[in-house]
Amino acid sequence: MNDRALKVLEQYDLEISSMRRGRGAYILETPQGLRIFCDYDSSEKKAQFQNCVMKQIRLGGYGRVDVILPNREGNLVSRDWEEQRYVVKEWFTGRECDPTNEMEILSAVRNLAKIHRLMCVKGQEEFAESFSAPVPLDEIRARNAELKKVYSFIRKKNGKGAFERMFQNSYPAYFEQAAEVQRQMEQIDFDRLLQTSRENGNVCHGDYDHHHVLLAGPEMATTNFEHCRFDLQINDLYRFLRKIMEKHEWNQRLGMRMLDQYTAIRPLSGEERRMLYLRMLYPDKFRKLANYYLGSNKAWISGRFLEKLEVQNRQQELRNEFVRLLE
């Protein structure tokens, strides 16, 4: 965000006493408290849905979420002369959760369970039609097709580099897991599962990680709901659990403690446990690396690709051991 964007703030009734740069944003000091001014990639309707979700969370007694504030015209999304979109949100003093600190990790996973219990938005069919996740089986089928495409391309390529040779050798083991996840998901009645979830109004944060949990003493704030949507809430837990486990070399004790802390507040059904197992079994990091490769300049493959694949291969057995605990 450049300084020219600050002119958009003239669209708001804000008395700004000071401002400072944040990560891709500006933090504003006002008599009413901290505000953040930042880019916004979605629509007015999505902003309304976000606020609807955060209103529900606040009604449940959890007040520290970054609600979007309206401008003078009553719109949540403001635009500049180039039609770039921006929002002003409530903000909080604090620092990001430390993903290397076990106690903070466990606090963050308890925090996720608490907001999940409150993120139930019923009777909002207009939003449900627009902001619902794809069917998991369709998603897995598309990802597996992509993996096959990348493997086929590399297998036929002449003059393979180090990354491509390692990818080709690693592919069979990873794709076996990907295919197994697809086979098991084909046995799940997703029409019924997703219909039940929608009727319950279950909403996911969609991007829950340590960057979006702010700590200020014993309190926590949860931020950045831009990716929230009607979905199986287990997907938030999966995403956070996987990211933390990767950083901790798939430490089984930590992983099971995280799961225990979550389920102590929000117990999981048998179907949710099965979905968590299948999500964790799927080789998502390998698939993402394949996707990055597909969109890269094949004439010059970054050394980072090889480094990332080496790390995945080194952690693979540790990952498998943890996933077996969830089966």
CSV table of C-alpha atoms in Angstrom, one decimal:
chain,number,residue,atom,x,y,z
A,1,MET,CA,0.0,0.0,0.0
A,2,ASN,CA,1.4,3.4,-1.0
A,3,ASP,CA,0.9,6.8,0.7
A,4,ARG,CA,-1.4,8.0,-2.0
A,5,ALA,CA,-4.0,5.5,-0.7
A,6,LEU,CA,-4.3,7.5,2.5
A,7,LYS,CA,-6.6,10.0,0.7
A,8,VAL,CA,-9.3,7.3,1.0
A,9,LEU,CA,-9.4,8.0,4.7
A,10,GLU,CA,-11.2,11.3,3.9
A,11,GLN,CA,-14.2,9.1,3.3
A,12,TYR,CA,-14.4,8.3,7.0
A,13,ASP,CA,-15.4,10.2,10.1
A,14,LEU,CA,-12.1,9.5,11.9
A,15,GLU,CA,-10.2,11.7,14.2
A,16,ILE,CA,-6.7,10.4,13.8
A,17,SER,CA,-4.1,11.4,16.4
A,18,SER,CA,-1.2,9.4,14.9
A,19,MET,CA,-0.5,6.6,12.4
A,20,ARG,CA,2.3,4.1,11.7
A,21,ARG,CA,3.0,1.6,9.1
A,22,GLY,CA,2.1,-2.0,9.8
A,23,ARG,CA,2.5,-5.1,7.6
A,24,GLY,CA,0.9,-3.9,4.3
A,25,ALA,CA,-1.3,-1.5,6.2
A,26,TYR,CA,-1.5,1.6,8.4
A,27,ILE,CA,-2.3,1.4,12.1
A,28,LEU,CA,-4.3,4.5,13.2
A,29,GLU,CA,-4.6,5.9,16.7
A,30,THR,CA,-8.0,7.4,17.4
A,31,PRO,CA,-9.9,8.5,20.5
A,32,GLN,CA,-12.1,5.4,20.0
A,33,GLY,CA,-9.1,3.1,20.0
A,34,LEU,CA,-6.9,1.5,17.4
A,35,ARG,CA,-8.0,1.2,13.8
A,36,ILE,CA,-6.3,-0.5,10.8
A,37,PHE,CA,-6.5,0.8,7.2
A,38,CYS,CA,-5.7,-1.9,4.6
A,39,ASP,CA,-6.3,-3.2,1.1
A,40,TYR,CA,-9.4,-5.4,0.6
A,41,ASP,CA,-9.6,-7.9,-2.2
A,42,SER,CA,-13.2,-8.9,-1.9
A,43,SER,CA,-16.7,-7.3,-2.5
A,44,GLU,CA,-19.0,-5.2,-0.4
A,45,LYS,CA,-21.2,-8.3,0.0
A,46,LYS,CA,-18.3,-10.4,1.4
A,47,ALA,CA,-17.5,-7.5,3.8
A,48,GLN,CA,-21.1,-7.6,5.0
A,49,PHE,CA,-20.9,-11.4,5.5
A,50,GLN,CA,-17.6,-11.0,7.5
A,51,ASN,CA,-19.3,-8.5,9.8
A,52,CYS,CA,-22.3,-10.8,10.1
A,53,VAL,CA,-20.0,-13.6,11.3
A,54,MET,CA,-18.1,-11.3,13.7
A,55,LYS,CA,-21.3,-9.9,15.1
A,56,GLN,CA,-22.3,-13.4,15.9
A,57,ILE,CA,-19.0,-14.0,17.7
A,58,ARG,CA,-19.4,-10.8,19.7
A,59,LEU,CA,-22.9,-11.8,20.7
A,60,GLY,CA,-21.4,-14.8,22.2
A,61,GLY,CA,-19.2,-12.7,24.5
A,62,TYR,CA,-16.0,-12.7,22.4
A,63,GLY,CA,-15.3,-9.1,21.6
A,64,ARG,CA,-11.9,-9.0,20.2
A,65,VAL,CA,-12.5,-9.4,16.4
A,66,ASP,CA,-11.6,-6.9,13.7
A,67,VAL,CA,-15.0,-5.6,12.7
A,68,ILE,CA,-15.1,-3.5,9.4
A,69,LEU,CA,-16.2,0.0,10.0
A,70,PRO,CA,-18.5,1.9,7.5
A,71,ASN,CA,-17.5,5.0,5.7
A,72,ARG,CA,-19.7,8.2,5.6
A,73,GLU,CA,-21.8,6.6,2.8
A,74,GLY,CA,-22.5,3.6,5.0
A,75,ASN,CA,-20.4,1.3,2.8
A,76,LEU,CA,-17.9,-1.1,4.3
A,77,VAL,CA,-15.6,-1.1,1.3
A,78,SER,CA,-14.1,2.2,0.0
A,79,ARG,CA,-12.5,2.8,-3.3
A,80,ASP,CA,-9.8,5.2,-4.6
A,81,TRP,CA,-9.7,6.9,-8.0
A,82,GLU,CA,-8.3,3.7,-9.6
A,83,GLU,CA,-11.1,1.6,-8.1
A,84,GLN,CA,-8.7,-0.1,-5.6
A,85,ARG,CA,-10.6,-1.3,-2.6
A,86,TYR,CA,-9.8,-0.6,1.1
A,87,VAL,CA,-11.4,-1.1,4.5
A,88,VAL,CA,-10.9,0.4,8.0
A,89,LYS,CA,-11.3,-2.1,10.8
A,90,GLU,CA,-11.1,-2.1,14.5
A,91,TRP,CA,-7.7,-3.2,15.8
A,92,PHE,CA,-6.0,-4.3,18.9
A,93,THR,CA,-2.7,-3.9,20.8
A,94,GLY,CA,-0.8,-7.1,20.9
A,95,ARG,CA,1.8,-9.3,19.2
A,96,GLU,CA,1.3,-12.4,17.0
A,97,CYS,CA,1.2,-15.8,18.6
A,98,ASP,CA,4.7,-17.4,18.6
A,99,PRO,CA,4.5,-20.7,16.7
A,100,THR,CA,7.6,-21.9,18.5
A,101,ASN,CA,6.1,-21.5,22.0
A,102,GLU,CA,4.1,-24.5,23.0
A,103,MET,CA,1.9,-22.7,25.6
A,104,GLU,CA,1.0,-20.0,23.1
A,105,ILE,CA,0.2,-22.7,20.5
A,106,LEU,CA,-2.2,-24.5,22.9
A,107,SER,CA,-3.8,-21.1,23.8
A,108,ALA,CA,-4.3,-20.4,20.1
A,109,VAL,CA,-5.9,-23.8,19.5
A,110,ARG,CA,-8.3,-23.3,22.4
A,111,ASN,CA,-9.1,-19.9,21.0
A,112,LEU,CA,-10.0,-21.6,17.7
A,113,ALA,CA,-12.4,-24.0,19.5
A,114,LYS,CA,-14.0,-21.0,21.3
A,115,ILE,CA,-14.7,-19.0,18.1
A,116,HIS,CA,-15.9,-22.2,16.3
A,117,ARG,CA,-18.6,-22.6,18.9
A,118,LEU,CA,-19.7,-19.1,18.2
A,119,MET,CA,-19.4,-19.1,14.4
A,120,CYS,CA,-22.8,-20.4,13.7
A,121,VAL,CA,-24.7,-18.1,11.2
A,122,LYS,CA,-28.2,-19.4,10.6
A,123,GLY,CA,-30.9,-18.1,8.3
A,124,GLN,CA,-28.5,-16.4,5.9
A,125,GLU,CA,-29.3,-18.2,2.6
A,126,GLU,CA,-28.1,-15.3,0.5
A,127,PHE,CA,-24.6,-15.5,2.0
A,128,ALA,CA,-24.7,-19.3,2.0
A,129,GLU,CA,-25.2,-19.4,-1.7
A,130,SER,CA,-22.3,-17.0,-2.3
A,131,PHE,CA,-19.8,-18.0,0.3
A,132,SER,CA,-19.7,-21.8,0.7
A,133,ALA,CA,-16.7,-24.0,0.3
A,134,PRO,CA,-16.5,-26.5,-2.6
A,135,VAL,CA,-17.3,-30.1,-2.0
A,136,PRO,CA,-14.2,-31.8,-0.5
A,137,LEU,CA,-14.3,-34.7,-2.9
A,138,ASP,CA,-14.5,-32.4,-6.0
A,139,GLU,CA,-11.5,-30.5,-4.5
A,140,ILE,CA,-9.4,-33.7,-4.0
A,141,ARG,CA,-10.3,-35.0,-7.5
A,142,ALA,CA,-9.1,-31.7,-9.1
A,143,ARG,CA,-5.9,-31.7,-7.0
A,144,ASN,CA,-5.1,-35.3,-8.0
A,145,ALA,CA,-5.6,-34.5,-11.6
A,146,GLU,CA,-3.2,-31.7,-11.3
A,147,LEU,CA,-0.6,-34.0,-9.6
A,148,LYS,CA,-0.9,-36.4,-12.5
A,149,LYS,CA,-0.5,-33.6,-15.0
A,150,VAL,CA,2.7,-32.4,-13.4
A,151,TYR,CA,4.1,-35.9,-13.1
A,152,SER,CA,3.3,-36.6,-16.7
A,153,PHE,CA,5.0,-33.4,-17.8
A,154,ILE,CA,8.2,-34.1,-15.8
A,155,ARG,CA,8.4,-37.8,-16.9
A,156,LYS,CA,8.4,-36.8,-20.6
A,157,LYS,CA,10.8,-33.9,-20.2
A,158,ASN,CA,14.3,-34.2,-21.5
A,159,GLY,CA,17.2,-32.9,-19.5
A,160,LYS,CA,15.6,-33.0,-16.0
A,161,GLY,CA,17.1,-30.9,-13.2
A,162,ALA,CA,17.7,-32.0,-9.6
A,163,PHE,CA,14.2,-31.0,-8.5
A,164,GLU,CA,12.5,-32.7,-11.3
A,165,ARG,CA,14.4,-36.0,-10.8
A,166,MET,CA,13.6,-35.9,-7.0
A,167,PHE,CA,10.0,-35.1,-7.8
A,168,GLN,CA,9.7,-38.0,-10.2
A,169,ASN,CA,11.2,-40.4,-7.6
A,170,SER,CA,9.1,-39.1,-4.8
A,171,TYR,CA,5.8,-39.0,-6.7
A,172,PRO,CA,4.7,-42.7,-6.3
A,173,ALA,CA,4.6,-42.6,-2.5
A,174,TYR,CA,2.8,-39.2,-2.3
A,175,PHE,CA,0.3,-40.1,-5.0
A,176,GLU,CA,-0.6,-43.3,-3.3
A,177,GLN,CA,-1.7,-41.3,-0.3
A,178,ALA,CA,-3.6,-38.8,-2.5
A,179,ALA,CA,-5.4,-41.6,-4.3
A,180,GLU,CA,-6.3,-43.3,-1.0
A,181,VAL,CA,-7.8,-40.1,0.3
A,182,GLN,CA,-9.9,-39.9,-2.9
A,183,ARG,CA,-11.0,-43.5,-2.5
A,184,GLN,CA,-12.1,-43.0,1.1
A,185,MET,CA,-13.8,-39.7,0.4
A,186,GLU,CA,-15.9,-41.4,-2.4
A,187,GLN,CA,-17.5,-43.4,0.4
A,188,ILE,CA,-18.7,-40.3,2.3
A,189,ASP,CA,-22.1,-38.8,1.7
A,190,PHE,CA,-21.0,-35.2,1.3
A,191,ASP,CA,-24.5,-34.0,0.3
A,192,ARG,CA,-25.8,-35.0,3.7
A,193,LEU,CA,-22.7,-33.9,5.6
A,194,LEU,CA,-22.6,-30.4,4.0
A,195,GLN,CA,-26.3,-29.9,4.2
A,196,THR,CA,-26.2,-30.6,8.0
A,197,SER,CA,-23.3,-28.3,8.4
A,198,ARG,CA,-25.1,-25.5,6.5
A,199,GLU,CA,-28.3,-26.0,8.4
A,200,ASN,CA,-26.2,-25.6,11.6
A,201,GLY,CA,-24.8,-22.4,10.1
A,202,ASN,CA,-21.2,-23.6,10.6
A,203,VAL,CA,-18.6,-21.1,9.4
A,204,CYS,CA,-14.8,-21.4,9.1
A,205,HIS,CA,-12.3,-18.6,9.6
A,206,GLY,CA,-10.7,-19.9,6.4
A,207,ASP,CA,-7.1,-18.6,7.2
A,208,TYR,CA,-6.5,-19.3,10.9
A,209,ASP,CA,-2.8,-19.3,11.7
A,210,HIS,CA,-0.4,-17.7,14.2
A,211,HIS,CA,-0.3,-14.5,12.2
A,212,HIS,CA,-4.0,-13.9,12.9
A,213,VAL,CA,-4.0,-14.4,16.7
A,214,LEU,CA,-2.8,-11.4,18.7
A,215,LEU,CA,-1.8,-11.7,22.3
A,216,ALA,CA,-2.1,-8.9,24.8
A,217,GLY,CA,-1.5,-10.4,28.3
A,218,PRO,CA,-4.0,-13.1,29.0
A,219,GLU,CA,-6.3,-11.9,26.2
A,220,MET,CA,-6.4,-12.9,22.6
A,221,ALA,CA,-7.8,-11.2,19.5
A,222,THR,CA,-8.7,-13.0,16.3
A,223,THR,CA,-8.2,-11.1,13.0
A,224,ASN,CA,-8.4,-11.3,9.2
A,225,PHE,CA,-11.7,-13.0,8.5
A,226,GLU,CA,-11.5,-12.3,4.8
A,227,HIS,CA,-11.6,-16.0,3.9
A,228,CYS,CA,-14.5,-16.9,6.2
A,229,ARG,CA,-17.1,-19.1,4.6
A,230,PHE,CA,-19.7,-21.8,5.2
A,231,ASP,CA,-17.6,-24.9,5.6
A,232,LEU,CA,-16.7,-27.9,7.7
A,233,GLN,CA,-15.0,-26.3,10.7
A,234,ILE,CA,-12.6,-29.2,10.9
A,235,ASN,CA,-10.8,-27.6,8.0
A,236,ASP,CA,-9.6,-24.7,10.2
A,237,LEU,CA,-8.2,-27.1,12.8
A,238,TYR,CA,-6.5,-29.2,10.1
A,239,ARG,CA,-4.8,-26.1,8.6
A,240,PHE,CA,-3.5,-24.8,11.9
A,241,LEU,CA,-2.5,-28.3,13.1
A,242,ARG,CA,-0.6,-29.1,9.9
A,243,LYS,CA,1.3,-25.8,9.8
A,244,ILE,CA,2.4,-26.1,13.5
A,245,MET,CA,3.3,-29.8,13.1
A,246,GLU,CA,5.5,-28.9,10.1
A,247,LYS,CA,7.4,-26.3,12.2
A,248,HIS,CA,7.9,-28.8,15.0
A,249,GLU,CA,9.1,-31.8,12.9
A,250,TRP,CA,5.7,-33.6,13.5
A,251,ASN,CA,6.1,-33.8,17.2
A,252,GLN,CA,3.5,-36.4,18.2
A,253,ARG,CA,3.1,-35.2,21.8
A,254,LEU,CA,2.5,-31.6,20.7
A,255,GLY,CA,0.0,-32.7,18.0
A,256,MET,CA,-2.0,-34.8,20.4
A,257,ARG,CA,-2.0,-32.1,23.0
A,258,MET,CA,-3.3,-29.6,20.4
A,259,LEU,CA,-6.1,-32.0,19.5
A,260,ASP,CA,-7.0,-32.6,23.2
A,261,GLN,CA,-7.1,-28.9,23.9
A,262,TYR,CA,-9.5,-28.3,21.0
A,263,THR,CA,-11.8,-31.2,21.8
A,264,ALA,CA,-12.0,-30.2,25.5
A,265,ILE,CA,-13.9,-27.1,24.3
A,266,ARG,CA,-15.5,-28.3,21.1
A,267,PRO,CA,-15.8,-32.1,20.9
A,268,LEU,CA,-15.5,-33.7,17.4
A,269,SER,CA,-18.0,-36.1,15.9
A,270,GLY,CA,-16.9,-39.4,14.4
A,271,GLU,CA,-17.3,-37.9,10.9
A,272,GLU,CA,-15.2,-34.9,11.8
A,273,ARG,CA,-12.4,-37.1,13.2
A,274,ARG,CA,-12.5,-39.1,9.9
A,275,MET,CA,-12.3,-35.9,7.9
A,276,LEU,CA,-9.4,-34.6,10.0
A,277,TYR,CA,-7.5,-37.9,9.4
A,278,LEU,CA,-8.1,-37.7,5.6
A,279,ARG,CA,-7.1,-34.1,5.4
A,280,MET,CA,-3.9,-34.9,7.3
A,281,LEU,CA,-3.2,-37.9,5.2
A,282,TYR,CA,-3.4,-35.9,2.0
A,283,PRO,CA,0.1,-34.8,0.8
A,284,ASP,CA,-1.0,-31.1,0.5
A,285,LYS,CA,2.5,-29.6,0.7
A,286,PHE,CA,3.7,-31.9,-2.1
A,287,ARG,CA,0.7,-30.9,-4.2
A,288,LYS,CA,1.3,-27.2,-3.6
A,289,LEU,CA,4.9,-27.6,-4.6
A,290,ALA,CA,3.7,-29.3,-7.8
A,291,ASN,CA,1.3,-26.4,-8.4
A,292,TYR,CA,4.1,-23.8,-7.9
A,293,TYR,CA,6.3,-25.8,-10.4
A,294,LEU,CA,3.4,-25.9,-12.9
A,295,GLY,CA,3.2,-22.1,-12.9
A,296,SER,CA,7.0,-21.5,-12.8
A,297,ASN,CA,9.6,-20.8,-15.5
A,298,LYS,CA,10.6,-24.3,-16.4
A,299,ALA,CA,13.9,-23.1,-18.0
A,300,TRP,CA,15.1,-21.9,-14.5
A,301,ILE,CA,13.9,-23.8,-11.5
A,302,SER,CA,14.5,-22.0,-8.2
A,303,GLY,CA,16.7,-23.8,-5.7
A,304,ARG,CA,14.0,-23.2,-3.1
A,305,PHE,CA,11.8,-25.8,-4.9
A,306,LEU,CA,14.5,-28.5,-4.3
A,307,GLU,CA,15.0,-27.4,-0.6
A,308,LYS,CA,11.3,-27.6,0.1
A,309,LEU,CA,11.0,-31.0,-1.4
A,310,GLU,CA,14.0,-32.2,0.5
A,311,VAL,CA,12.4,-31.0,3.8
A,312,GLN,CA,9.1,-32.8,2.8
A,313,ASN,CA,10.9,-36.0,2.1
A,314,ARG,CA,12.9,-35.8,5.3
A,315,GLN,CA,9.7,-35.3,7.3
A,316,GLN,CA,7.5,-37.8,5.5
A,317,GLU,CA,7.9,-40.7,7.8
A,318,LEU,CA,7.4,-38.5,10.9
A,319,ARG,CA,4.2,-37.2,9.2
A,320,ASN,CA,3.0,-40.7,8.5
A,321,GLU,CA,3.6,-41.8,12.1
A,322,PHE,CA,1.5,-38.9,13.4
A,323,VAL,CA,-1.3,-39.4,10.8
A,324,ARG,CA,-1.6,-43.1,11.9
A,325,LEU,CA,-2.4,-41.9,15.4
A,326,LEU,CA,-5.5,-40.1,14.0
A,327,GLU,CA,-6.7,-43.1,11.9
